[in-house]
């Protein structure tokens, strides 16, 4: 069965410090991978998605970047964090259900607080 | 501009009664819809989906209804249980424009009261 891991679970960082959040998927090959952010009291905002190694698409202009160095590894980074980067970050991968339709499966998330 | 809307930020229902969560969308190219449930400090979990060729899909206590002409879908939970208390996200996808990407609504917080 497929499993998605994210770490760390929680992170408190000062403004201006760098960020690296990691996501790995087990039990599947060549998944589509996604980074979402849920700000306090708001819905899920798609930040980045990747259809393969080295292929990253950004949905919104921002202070963050993403990389996919390996097939089942997705990394979210920042060189200098802003207060507005605080939120709950979710990694997801997509799978095809019976019937040819897709759904996304989410990791446990990382709670980031920038002070 | 929000393409997927969940106009009720919160909903309270008595245990055993029906919970109805609503979702509206604006993009007529969306042809596949999903509902996710999210507990605090956890990732969302997939609940149920429906494609635009259907108007109803049922899985146990959960039923999703789709009204394409109104661009509206709803999730019914019957009977509601305290463990159903969570935030519910509606999501939509259009295979032509979005590939495998999904647009999520802002969520509705459901509280099931014992």
Coordinates of N, CA and C in Angstrom, one line a residue:
Chain A
X1 N 0.8 -1.2 0.0 CA 0.0 0.0 0.0 C 0.9 1.2 0.0
X2 N 0.3 2.3 -0.4 CA 1.0 3.6 -0.5 C 1.0 4.4 0.8
X3 N 2.1 5.0 1.1 CA 2.2 5.8 2.3 C 2.9 7.1 1.9
X4 N 2.5 8.2 2.5 CA 3.1 9.5 2.3 C 3.6 10.0 3.7
X5 N 4.9 10.5 3.7 CA 5.5 11.0 4.9 C 5.8 12.4 4.7
X6 N 5.7 13.2 5.8 CA 6.1 14.6 5.9 C 6.8 14.8 7.2
X7 N 7.9 15.6 7.1 CA 8.5 16.0 8.3 C 9.2 17.4 8.1
X8 N 9.3 18.1 9.3 CA 8.9 17.8 10.6 C 7.4 18.0 10.8
X9 N 6.8 17.6 11.8 CA 5.4 17.7 12.1 C 5.1 19.2 12.5
X10 N 6.0 19.8 13.3 CA 5.8 21.2 13.7 C 7.2 21.9 13.6
X11 N 7.1 23.1 13.3 CA 8.4 23.9 13.1 C 8.1 25.4 13.5
X12 N 9.0 25.9 14.3 CA 8.9 27.3 14.7 C 10.2 27.9 14.2
X13 N 10.1 28.9 13.4 CA 11.3 29.5 12.8 C 11.2 31.1 12.9
X14 N 12.4 31.7 13.0 CA 12.4 33.2 13.0 C 12.2 33.7 11.6
X15 N 11.7 34.9 11.5 CA 11.6 35.6 10.2 C 13.0 35.8 9.7
X16 N 13.2 35.5 8.4 CA 14.4 35.6 7.7 C 15.3 34.4 7.7
X17 N 14.8 33.4 8.4 CA 15.6 32.1 8.4 C 15.1 31.2 7.2
X18 N 16.0 30.2 6.8 CA 15.6 29.4 5.7 C 14.6 28.3 6.1
X19 N 14.1 27.6 5.1 CA 13.1 26.6 5.4 C 13.3 25.4 4.4
X20 N 13.2 24.2 5.0 CA 13.2 23.0 4.1 C 12.2 22.0 4.7
X21 N 11.1 21.7 4.0 CA 10.2 20.7 4.4 C 10.2 19.6 3.4
X22 N 10.2 18.3 3.9 CA 10.4 17.2 3.0 C 9.2 16.3 3.0
X23 N 8.9 15.7 1.8 CA 7.8 14.8 1.6 C 8.3 13.6 0.8
X24 N 8.0 12.4 1.3 CA 8.3 11.2 0.5 C 7.1 10.3 0.4
X25 N 7.0 9.6 -0.7 CA 5.9 8.7 -1.0 C 6.5 7.3 -1.1
X26 N 5.8 6.3 -0.6 CA 6.2 4.9 -0.7 C 5.1 4.2 -1.4
X27 N 5.5 3.1 -2.1 CA 4.5 2.2 -2.7 C 3.9 2.6 -4.0
X28 N 4.5 3.6 -4.7 CA 4.0 4.0 -6.0 C 5.1 4.5 -6.8
X29 N 5.0 4.5 -8.1 CA 6.0 5.1 -9.0 C 5.5 6.2 -9.8
X30 N 6.4 7.2 -10.0 CA 6.0 8.4 -10.8 C 4.7 9.0 -10.4
X31 N 4.5 9.3 -9.1 CA 3.3 10.0 -8.7 C 3.3 11.4 -9.1
X32 N 2.2 12.0 -9.3 CA 2.1 13.5 -9.3 C 2.1 13.9 -7.8
X33 N 2.9 14.9 -7.5 CA 3.1 15.4 -6.2 C 2.7 16.9 -6.0
X34 N 2.2 17.2 -4.9 CA 1.6 18.5 -4.7 C 2.0 19.1 -3.3
X35 N 2.2 20.4 -3.2 CA 2.3 21.1 -2.0 C 1.2 22.1 -1.9
X36 N 0.5 22.0 -0.7 CA -0.6 22.9 -0.4 C -0.3 23.7 0.9
X37 N -0.9 24.8 1.1 CA -0.9 25.5 2.4 C -2.3 25.8 2.8
X38 N -2.5 25.6 4.1 CA -3.8 26.0 4.7 C -3.5 27.1 5.7
X39 N -3.8 28.3 5.4 CA -3.6 29.4 6.4 C -4.7 29.3 7.4
X40 N -4.5 30.0 8.5 CA -5.5 29.9 9.6 C -6.9 30.3 9.2
X41 N -7.9 29.5 9.3 CA -9.2 29.8 9.0 C -9.5 29.9 7.5
X42 N -8.6 29.3 6.7 CA -8.8 29.4 5.2 C -8.7 28.0 4.6
X43 N -9.1 27.9 3.4 CA -9.0 26.6 2.7 C -7.6 26.2 2.2
X44 N -7.6 25.2 1.4 CA -6.3 24.7 0.9 C -5.9 25.5 -0.4
X45 N -4.7 26.0 -0.3 CA -4.2 26.7 -1.5 C -3.1 25.9 -2.1
X46 N -3.2 25.6 -3.4 CA -2.2 24.8 -4.1 C -1.0 25.7 -4.4
X47 N 0.2 25.3 -3.9 CA 1.4 26.1 -4.1 C 2.2 25.6 -5.3
X48 N 2.5 24.3 -5.3 CA 3.3 23.7 -6.4 C 2.8 22.3 -6.7
X49 N 3.0 21.9 -8.0 CA 2.8 20.5 -8.3 C 3.8 20.0 -9.3
X50 N 4.0 18.7 -9.3 CA 5.1 18.1 -10.1 C 4.6 16.9 -10.7
X51 N 4.9 16.7 -12.0 CA 4.5 15.5 -12.7 C 5.7 14.6 -12.9
X52 N 6.9 15.0 -12.5 CA 8.0 14.2 -12.7 C 9.3 14.8 -12.1
X53 N 10.4 14.0 -12.1 CA 11.6 14.5 -11.5 C 12.0 15.8 -12.2
X54 N 12.3 16.9 -11.4 CA 12.8 18.1 -11.9 C 11.7 19.0 -12.6
X55 N 10.5 18.5 -12.6 CA 9.4 19.3 -13.2 C 8.5 19.9 -12.2
X56 N 8.6 21.2 -12.0 CA 7.8 21.9 -11.0 C 7.0 23.0 -11.6
X57 N 5.7 23.0 -11.2 CA 4.9 24.1 -11.7 C 4.4 24.9 -10.4
X58 N 4.4 26.2 -10.5 CA 4.0 27.0 -9.4 C 2.7 27.7 -9.7
X59 N 1.8 27.6 -8.7 CA 0.5 28.1 -8.9 C 0.3 29.6 -8.5
X60 N 1.1 30.0 -7.5 CA 1.0 31.4 -7.1 C 2.4 32.0 -6.9
X61 N 2.6 33.3 -7.1 CA 3.9 33.9 -6.9 C 4.1 34.0 -5.4
X62 N 5.3 33.7 -4.9 CA 5.5 33.6 -3.5 C 6.9 33.5 -3.1
X63 N 7.1 33.5 -1.8 CA 8.4 33.4 -1.2 C 9.0 32.0 -1.2
X64 N 8.3 31.0 -1.7 CA 8.7 29.6 -1.6 C 9.1 29.1 -2.9
X65 N 9.8 28.0 -2.8 CA 10.2 27.2 -4.0 C 10.1 25.7 -3.7
X66 N 10.0 24.9 -4.8 CA 9.9 23.5 -4.6 C 10.9 22.8 -5.5
X67 N 11.3 21.6 -5.1 CA 12.2 20.8 -5.9 C 11.8 19.3 -5.8
X68 N 12.1 18.6 -6.8 CA 11.8 17.1 -6.9 C 13.1 16.4 -7.3
X69 N 14.0 16.2 -6.4 CA 15.3 15.6 -6.8 C 15.2 14.1 -7.1
X70 N 14.2 13.4 -6.6 CA 13.9 12.0 -6.8 C 12.5 11.8 -7.1
X71 N 12.2 10.6 -7.7 CA 10.8 10.3 -8.1 C 9.8 10.5 -7.0
X72 N 10.1 10.0 -5.8 CA 9.1 10.0 -4.8 C 9.5 11.0 -3.6
X73 N 10.3 12.0 -4.0 CA 10.7 13.0 -3.0 C 10.3 14.4 -3.5
X74 N 9.7 15.2 -2.6 CA 9.3 16.5 -2.9 C 9.6 17.5 -1.8
X75 N 10.3 18.5 -2.1 CA 10.9 19.4 -1.1 C 10.3 20.8 -1.2
X76 N 9.9 21.4 -0.2 CA 9.5 22.8 -0.2 C 10.5 23.6 0.6
X77 N 10.9 24.7 0.0 CA 12.0 25.5 0.6 C 11.7 27.0 0.5
X78 N 12.5 27.7 1.4 CA 12.5 29.2 1.3 C 13.9 29.6 1.8
X79 N 14.4 30.7 1.2 CA 15.7 31.2 1.6 C 15.5 32.1 2.8
X80 N 14.4 32.9 2.8 CA 14.1 33.8 3.9 C 12.6 33.8 4.2
X81 N 12.3 33.3 5.4 CA 10.9 33.2 5.7 C 10.3 34.5 6.1
X82 N 9.0 34.7 5.7 CA 8.2 35.9 6.1 C 7.2 35.4 7.1
X83 N 6.7 36.4 7.9 CA 5.6 36.1 8.8 C 4.4 35.5 8.1
X84 N 4.1 35.9 6.9 CA 3.0 35.4 6.2 C 3.1 34.0 5.7
X85 N 4.3 33.4 5.9 CA 4.5 32.0 5.5 C 4.0 31.1 6.5
X86 N 3.6 31.6 7.7 CA 3.0 30.7 8.7 C 1.8 30.0 8.2
X87 N 1.6 28.7 8.5 CA 0.5 28.0 8.1 C 0.7 26.5 8.2
X88 N -0.3 25.7 7.7 CA -0.2 24.3 7.8 C 0.1 23.8 6.4
X89 N 1.2 23.2 6.2 CA 1.7 22.8 4.8 C 1.4 21.3 4.6
X90 N 0.8 21.0 3.5 CA 0.4 19.6 3.2 C 1.0 19.2 1.9
X91 N 1.6 18.0 1.9 CA 2.0 17.3 0.7 C 1.0 16.3 0.3
X92 N 0.8 16.1 -1.0 CA -0.2 15.2 -1.5 C 0.4 14.5 -2.7
X93 N -0.2 13.3 -3.0 CA 0.1 12.6 -4.2 C -1.2 12.2 -4.9
X94 N -1.2 12.1 -6.2 CA -2.5 11.7 -6.8 C -2.4 10.3 -7.3
X95 N -3.6 9.7 -7.3 CA -3.7 8.3 -7.7 C -4.9 8.2 -8.6
X96 N -4.9 7.2 -9.4 CA -6.1 7.0 -10.3 C -7.0 6.0 -9.7
X97 N -8.2 6.3 -9.5 CA -9.2 5.4 -9.0 C -9.7 4.5 -10.1
X98 N -10.4 3.5 -9.7 CA -11.1 2.6 -10.6 C -12.1 3.5 -11.4
X99 N -12.1 3.3 -12.7 CA -13.0 4.1 -13.5 C -12.2 5.2 -14.2
X100 N -10.9 5.3 -13.9 CA -10.1 6.3 -14.6 C -10.1 7.7 -14.0
X101 N -10.8 7.9 -12.9 CA -10.7 9.2 -12.2 C -9.6 9.3 -11.2
X102 N -9.3 10.5 -10.8 CA -8.2 10.7 -9.9 C -8.6 11.2 -8.5
X103 N -7.8 10.9 -7.5 CA -8.0 11.6 -6.3 C -6.6 11.9 -5.7
X104 N -6.6 12.7 -4.6 CA -5.3 13.0 -4.0 C -5.3 12.5 -2.6
X105 N -4.2 12.0 -2.2 CA -4.0 11.5 -0.8 C -2.9 12.4 -0.1
X106 N -3.3 12.8 1.1 CA -2.5 13.9 1.8 C -1.6 13.3 2.8
X107 N -0.5 13.9 3.1 CA 0.3 13.6 4.2 C -0.2 14.2 5.5
X108 N 0.5 13.9 6.6 CA 0.0 14.4 7.9 C 0.2 15.9 8.1
X109 N 1.0 16.6 7.3 CA 1.1 18.0 7.4 C 2.2 18.5 8.3
X110 N 2.7 19.7 8.1 CA 3.6 20.4 8.9 C 3.1 21.7 9.3
X111 N 3.0 21.9 10.6 CA 2.6 23.2 11.2 C 3.8 24.1 11.3
X112 N 3.8 25.2 10.5 CA 4.9 26.1 10.5 C 4.5 27.5 11.1
X113 N 5.2 27.9 12.1 CA 5.0 29.2 12.8 C 6.2 30.0 12.6
X114 N 6.1 31.2 11.9 CA 7.2 32.1 11.7 C 7.0 33.3 12.7
X115 N 8.0 33.5 13.5 CA 7.9 34.5 14.6 C 8.8 35.7 14.3
Chain B
X1 N -10.7 35.3 -7.6 CA -12.0 34.8 -7.7 C -12.1 33.4 -7.3
X2 N -13.0 33.0 -6.3 CA -13.1 31.7 -5.9 C -13.9 30.8 -6.9
X3 N -13.3 29.8 -7.4 CA -14.0 29.0 -8.4 C -14.8 27.9 -7.7
X4 N -14.5 27.6 -6.4 CA -15.2 26.6 -5.6 C -15.6 27.3 -4.3
X5 N -16.8 27.3 -4.0 CA -17.3 28.1 -2.9 C -18.1 27.1 -1.9
X6 N -17.8 27.3 -0.6 CA -18.5 26.7 0.4 C -19.0 27.8 1.3
X7 N -20.2 28.3 1.1 CA -20.7 29.5 1.7 C -21.0 29.4 3.2
X8 N -21.1 28.2 3.7 CA -21.3 28.1 5.2 C -20.0 27.7 5.8
X9 N -19.4 28.6 6.6 CA -18.1 28.3 7.3 C -18.3 27.3 8.4
X10 N -19.5 27.2 8.9 CA -19.7 26.2 10.0 C -21.2 25.7 10.0
X11 N -21.3 24.5 10.6 CA -22.6 23.9 10.6 C -22.7 23.0 11.9
X12 N -23.8 23.1 12.7 CA -24.0 22.3 13.8 C -25.2 21.4 13.6
X13 N -25.1 20.2 14.0 CA -26.2 19.2 13.8 C -26.2 18.3 15.0
X14 N -27.4 17.9 15.3 CA -27.6 16.9 16.4 C -27.2 15.5 16.0
X15 N -26.6 14.8 16.9 CA -26.3 13.4 16.6 C -27.5 12.6 16.1
X16 N -27.3 11.8 15.1 CA -28.4 11.0 14.5 C -29.2 11.7 13.4
X17 N -29.1 13.0 13.3 CA -29.8 13.7 12.3 C -28.9 13.8 11.0
X18 N -29.5 14.4 10.0 CA -28.8 14.5 8.7 C -27.9 15.8 8.7
X19 N -26.7 15.6 8.2 CA -25.8 16.8 7.9 C -25.8 17.0 6.4
X20 N -26.0 18.3 6.0 CA -26.0 18.6 4.6 C -25.0 19.7 4.4
X21 N -23.9 19.4 3.7 CA -22.9 20.4 3.4 C -22.9 20.7 1.9
X22 N -22.9 22.0 1.6 CA -23.1 22.5 0.3 C -21.8 23.1 -0.3
X23 N -21.8 23.0 -1.7 CA -20.6 23.5 -2.4 C -21.1 24.0 -3.8
X24 N -20.7 25.1 -4.2 CA -21.0 25.7 -5.5 C -19.7 26.0 -6.3
X25 N -19.8 25.8 -7.6 CA -18.6 26.1 -8.4 C -19.0 27.0 -9.6
X26 N -18.1 27.6 -10.1 CA -18.4 28.6 -11.2 C -17.8 28.1 -12.6
X27 N -16.9 27.3 -12.6 CA -16.2 26.9 -13.8 C -17.0 25.7 -14.4
X28 N -17.6 25.9 -15.6 CA -18.4 24.8 -16.2 C -17.5 23.7 -16.8
X29 N -16.1 23.9 -16.8 CA -15.2 22.9 -17.3 C -14.9 21.8 -16.2
X30 N -15.3 22.1 -15.0 CA -15.1 21.1 -13.9 C -16.0 19.9 -14.2
X31 N -15.4 18.7 -14.1 CA -16.2 17.5 -14.4 C -16.0 16.4 -13.4
X32 N -15.3 16.7 -12.3 CA -15.1 15.7 -11.3 C -15.0 16.4 -10.0
X33 N -15.7 15.8 -9.0 CA -15.8 16.5 -7.7 C -15.5 15.6 -6.6
X34 N -14.9 16.1 -5.5 CA -14.5 15.2 -4.4 C -14.9 15.9 -3.1
X35 N -15.1 15.2 -2.0 CA -15.2 15.7 -0.7 C -14.1 15.1 0.2
X36 N -13.5 15.9 1.0 CA -12.4 15.5 1.9 C -12.9 16.0 3.3
X37 N -12.4 15.2 4.3 CA -12.6 15.5 5.7 C -11.3 15.7 6.3
X38 N -11.3 16.7 7.2 CA -10.0 17.1 7.8 C -10.2 17.3 9.3
X39 N -9.4 16.5 10.1 CA -9.3 16.8 11.5 C -8.2 17.8 11.8
X40 N -8.2 18.5 12.9 CA -7.2 19.4 13.3 C -5.8 18.8 13.3
X41 N -4.8 19.5 12.7 CA -3.4 19.0 12.7 C -3.2 17.7 12.0
X42 N -4.1 17.4 11.1 CA -3.9 16.2 10.2 C -4.2 16.6 8.8
X43 N -3.7 15.7 7.8 CA -4.0 15.9 6.5 C -5.4 15.6 6.1
X44 N -6.0 16.1 5.1 CA -7.4 15.8 4.7 C -7.4 14.3 4.2
X45 N -8.5 13.7 4.4 CA -8.7 12.3 4.0 C -9.9 12.3 3.0
X46 N -9.7 11.5 1.9 CA -10.7 11.4 0.9 C -11.9 10.7 1.4
X47 N -13.1 11.3 1.1 CA -14.4 10.7 1.5 C -15.1 10.1 0.3
X48 N -15.4 10.8 -0.6 CA -16.3 10.4 -1.7 C -16.1 11.3 -2.9
X49 N -16.4 10.8 -4.1 CA -16.2 11.6 -5.3 C -17.4 11.3 -6.2
X50 N -17.6 12.2 -7.2 CA -18.6 12.0 -8.2 C -18.1 12.7 -9.5
X51 N -18.4 12.0 -10.6 CA -18.1 12.6 -11.9 C -19.3 13.2 -12.5
X52 N -19.1 14.0 -13.5 CA -20.2 14.8 -14.0 C -21.3 14.0 -14.8
X53 N -20.9 12.7 -15.0 CA -21.9 11.9 -15.7 C -22.9 11.3 -14.8
X54 N -22.7 11.5 -13.5 CA -23.7 11.0 -12.5 C -24.3 12.2 -11.8
X55 N -25.4 12.0 -11.1 CA -26.0 13.0 -10.3 C -26.1 12.5 -8.8
X56 N -25.6 11.3 -8.5 CA -25.6 10.8 -7.2 C -24.6 9.7 -7.0
X57 N -23.9 9.7 -5.9 CA -23.0 8.7 -5.5 C -23.1 8.4 -4.0
X58 N -23.2 7.2 -3.7 CA -23.5 6.8 -2.3 C -22.4 5.9 -1.8
X59 N -21.9 6.1 -0.5 CA -21.0 5.2 0.1 C -21.3 5.2 1.6
X60 N -22.0 4.2 2.0 CA -22.4 4.0 3.4 C -23.2 5.2 3.9
X61 N -22.8 5.9 4.9 CA -23.6 7.0 5.4 C -23.4 8.3 4.6
X62 N -22.5 8.3 3.6 CA -22.2 9.5 2.8 C -22.8 9.4 1.4
X63 N -23.5 10.4 1.0 CA -24.0 10.5 -0.3 C -23.7 11.9 -0.9
X64 N -23.2 11.9 -2.1 CA -23.0 13.2 -2.8 C -23.9 13.3 -3.9
X65 N -24.5 14.5 -4.0 CA -25.5 14.9 -5.1 C -24.9 16.0 -5.9
X66 N -25.0 15.8 -7.2 CA -24.5 16.8 -8.2 C -25.6 17.4 -9.0
X67 N -25.8 18.7 -9.0 CA -26.7 19.4 -9.9 C -25.9 20.2 -10.9
X68 N -25.7 19.7 -12.1 CA -24.8 20.4 -13.0 C -25.4 21.7 -13.5
X69 N -26.7 21.7 -13.7 CA -27.3 22.9 -14.3 C -27.1 24.1 -13.2
X70 N -27.2 23.7 -12.0 CA -27.0 24.8 -10.9 C -25.6 24.9 -10.5
X71 N -24.7 24.1 -11.0 CA -23.3 24.1 -10.6 C -23.2 24.0 -9.0
X72 N -23.9 23.0 -8.5 CA -24.0 22.8 -7.1 C -23.9 21.3 -6.7
X73 N -23.1 21.1 -5.7 CA -23.1 19.7 -5.1 C -23.3 19.8 -3.6
X74 N -23.7 18.7 -3.1 CA -23.9 18.6 -1.7 C -23.5 17.2 -1.1
X75 N -23.1 17.2 0.1 CA -22.7 16.0 0.8 C -23.7 15.8 1.9
X76 N -24.3 14.6 1.9 CA -25.3 14.3 3.0 C -24.6 13.2 3.9
X77 N -24.7 13.4 5.1 CA -24.2 12.4 6.1 C -25.4 12.0 7.0
X78 N -25.8 10.7 6.9 CA -26.9 10.2 7.6 C -26.6 8.8 8.1
X79 N -26.8 8.5 9.5 CA -27.0 9.5 10.5 C -25.7 10.2 10.9
X80 N -25.7 11.4 11.3 CA -24.5 12.1 11.8 C -24.0 11.5 13.1
X81 N -22.7 11.4 13.3 CA -22.1 10.9 14.5 C -21.1 11.9 15.0
X82 N -20.8 11.9 16.3 CA -19.9 12.9 16.9 C -18.5 12.8 16.2
X83 N -18.1 11.6 15.7 CA -16.8 11.4 15.0 C -16.8 12.1 13.7
X84 N -17.9 12.5 13.2 CA -18.0 13.2 11.9 C -17.6 14.7 12.1
X85 N -17.4 15.2 13.3 CA -17.1 16.6 13.5 C -15.7 16.8 13.0
X86 N -15.6 17.7 12.0 CA -14.3 18.0 11.3 C -14.6 19.1 10.3
X87 N -13.6 19.5 9.6 CA -13.8 20.4 8.5 C -13.9 19.6 7.2
X88 N -14.9 20.0 6.4 CA -15.1 19.3 5.1 C -14.8 20.2 3.9
X89 N -14.0 19.7 3.1 CA -13.6 20.5 1.9 C -14.2 19.8 0.6
X90 N -14.7 20.7 -0.2 CA -15.2 20.3 -1.5 C -14.0 20.6 -2.5
X91 N -13.8 19.8 -3.5 CA -12.8 20.0 -4.5 C -13.3 19.7 -5.8
X92 N -12.8 20.4 -6.8 CA -13.2 20.2 -8.2 C -12.0 20.1 -9.1
X93 N -12.2 19.3 -10.2 CA -11.2 19.2 -11.2 C -11.8 19.2 -12.6
X94 N -11.1 19.7 -13.6 CA -11.5 19.7 -14.9 C -10.4 19.1 -15.8
X95 N -10.6 17.9 -16.3 CA -9.6 17.1 -16.9 C -9.0 17.9 -18.1
X96 N -9.7 18.7 -18.7 CA -9.2 19.5 -19.9 C -8.3 20.6 -19.4
X97 N -8.7 21.4 -18.5 CA -7.9 22.5 -18.1 C -6.9 22.2 -17.0
X98 N -7.2 21.3 -16.1 CA -6.5 21.2 -14.9 C -5.7 19.9 -14.8
X99 N -5.9 19.0 -15.7 CA -5.2 17.7 -15.6 C -5.6 17.1 -14.3
X100 N -4.6 16.8 -13.5 CA -4.9 16.1 -12.3 C -4.9 17.1 -11.1
X101 N -5.0 18.4 -11.4 CA -5.0 19.4 -10.3 C -6.4 19.6 -9.8
X102 N -6.6 19.9 -8.6 CA -7.8 20.2 -8.0 C -7.9 21.6 -7.4
X103 N -9.1 22.1 -7.4 CA -9.4 23.4 -6.8 C -10.2 23.1 -5.6
X104 N -9.8 23.6 -4.4 CA -10.5 23.3 -3.2 C -11.3 24.5 -2.7
X105 N -12.4 24.2 -2.1 CA -13.2 25.3 -1.5 C -12.6 25.6 -0.1
X106 N -13.1 26.6 0.6 CA -12.6 27.1 1.8 C -12.9 26.2 3.0
X107 N -13.8 25.3 2.8 CA -14.2 24.3 3.9 C -15.4 24.8 4.7
X108 N -16.0 23.8 5.3 CA -17.1 24.0 6.3 C -16.8 23.1 7.5
X109 N -16.9 23.8 8.6 CA -16.6 23.1 9.9 C -17.9 22.5 10.4
X110 N -18.0 21.2 10.5 CA -19.2 20.5 11.0 C -19.0 20.1 12.4
X111 N -20.0 20.4 13.2 CA -20.0 20.0 14.6 C -21.2 19.1 14.9
X112 N -21.0 17.9 15.3 CA -22.1 17.0 15.6 C -22.2 16.9 17.1
X113 N -23.3 17.4 17.6 CA -23.6 17.5 19.0 C -24.2 16.2 19.6
X114 N -23.7 15.7 20.7 CA -24.2 14.5 21.2 C -25.6 14.7 21.9

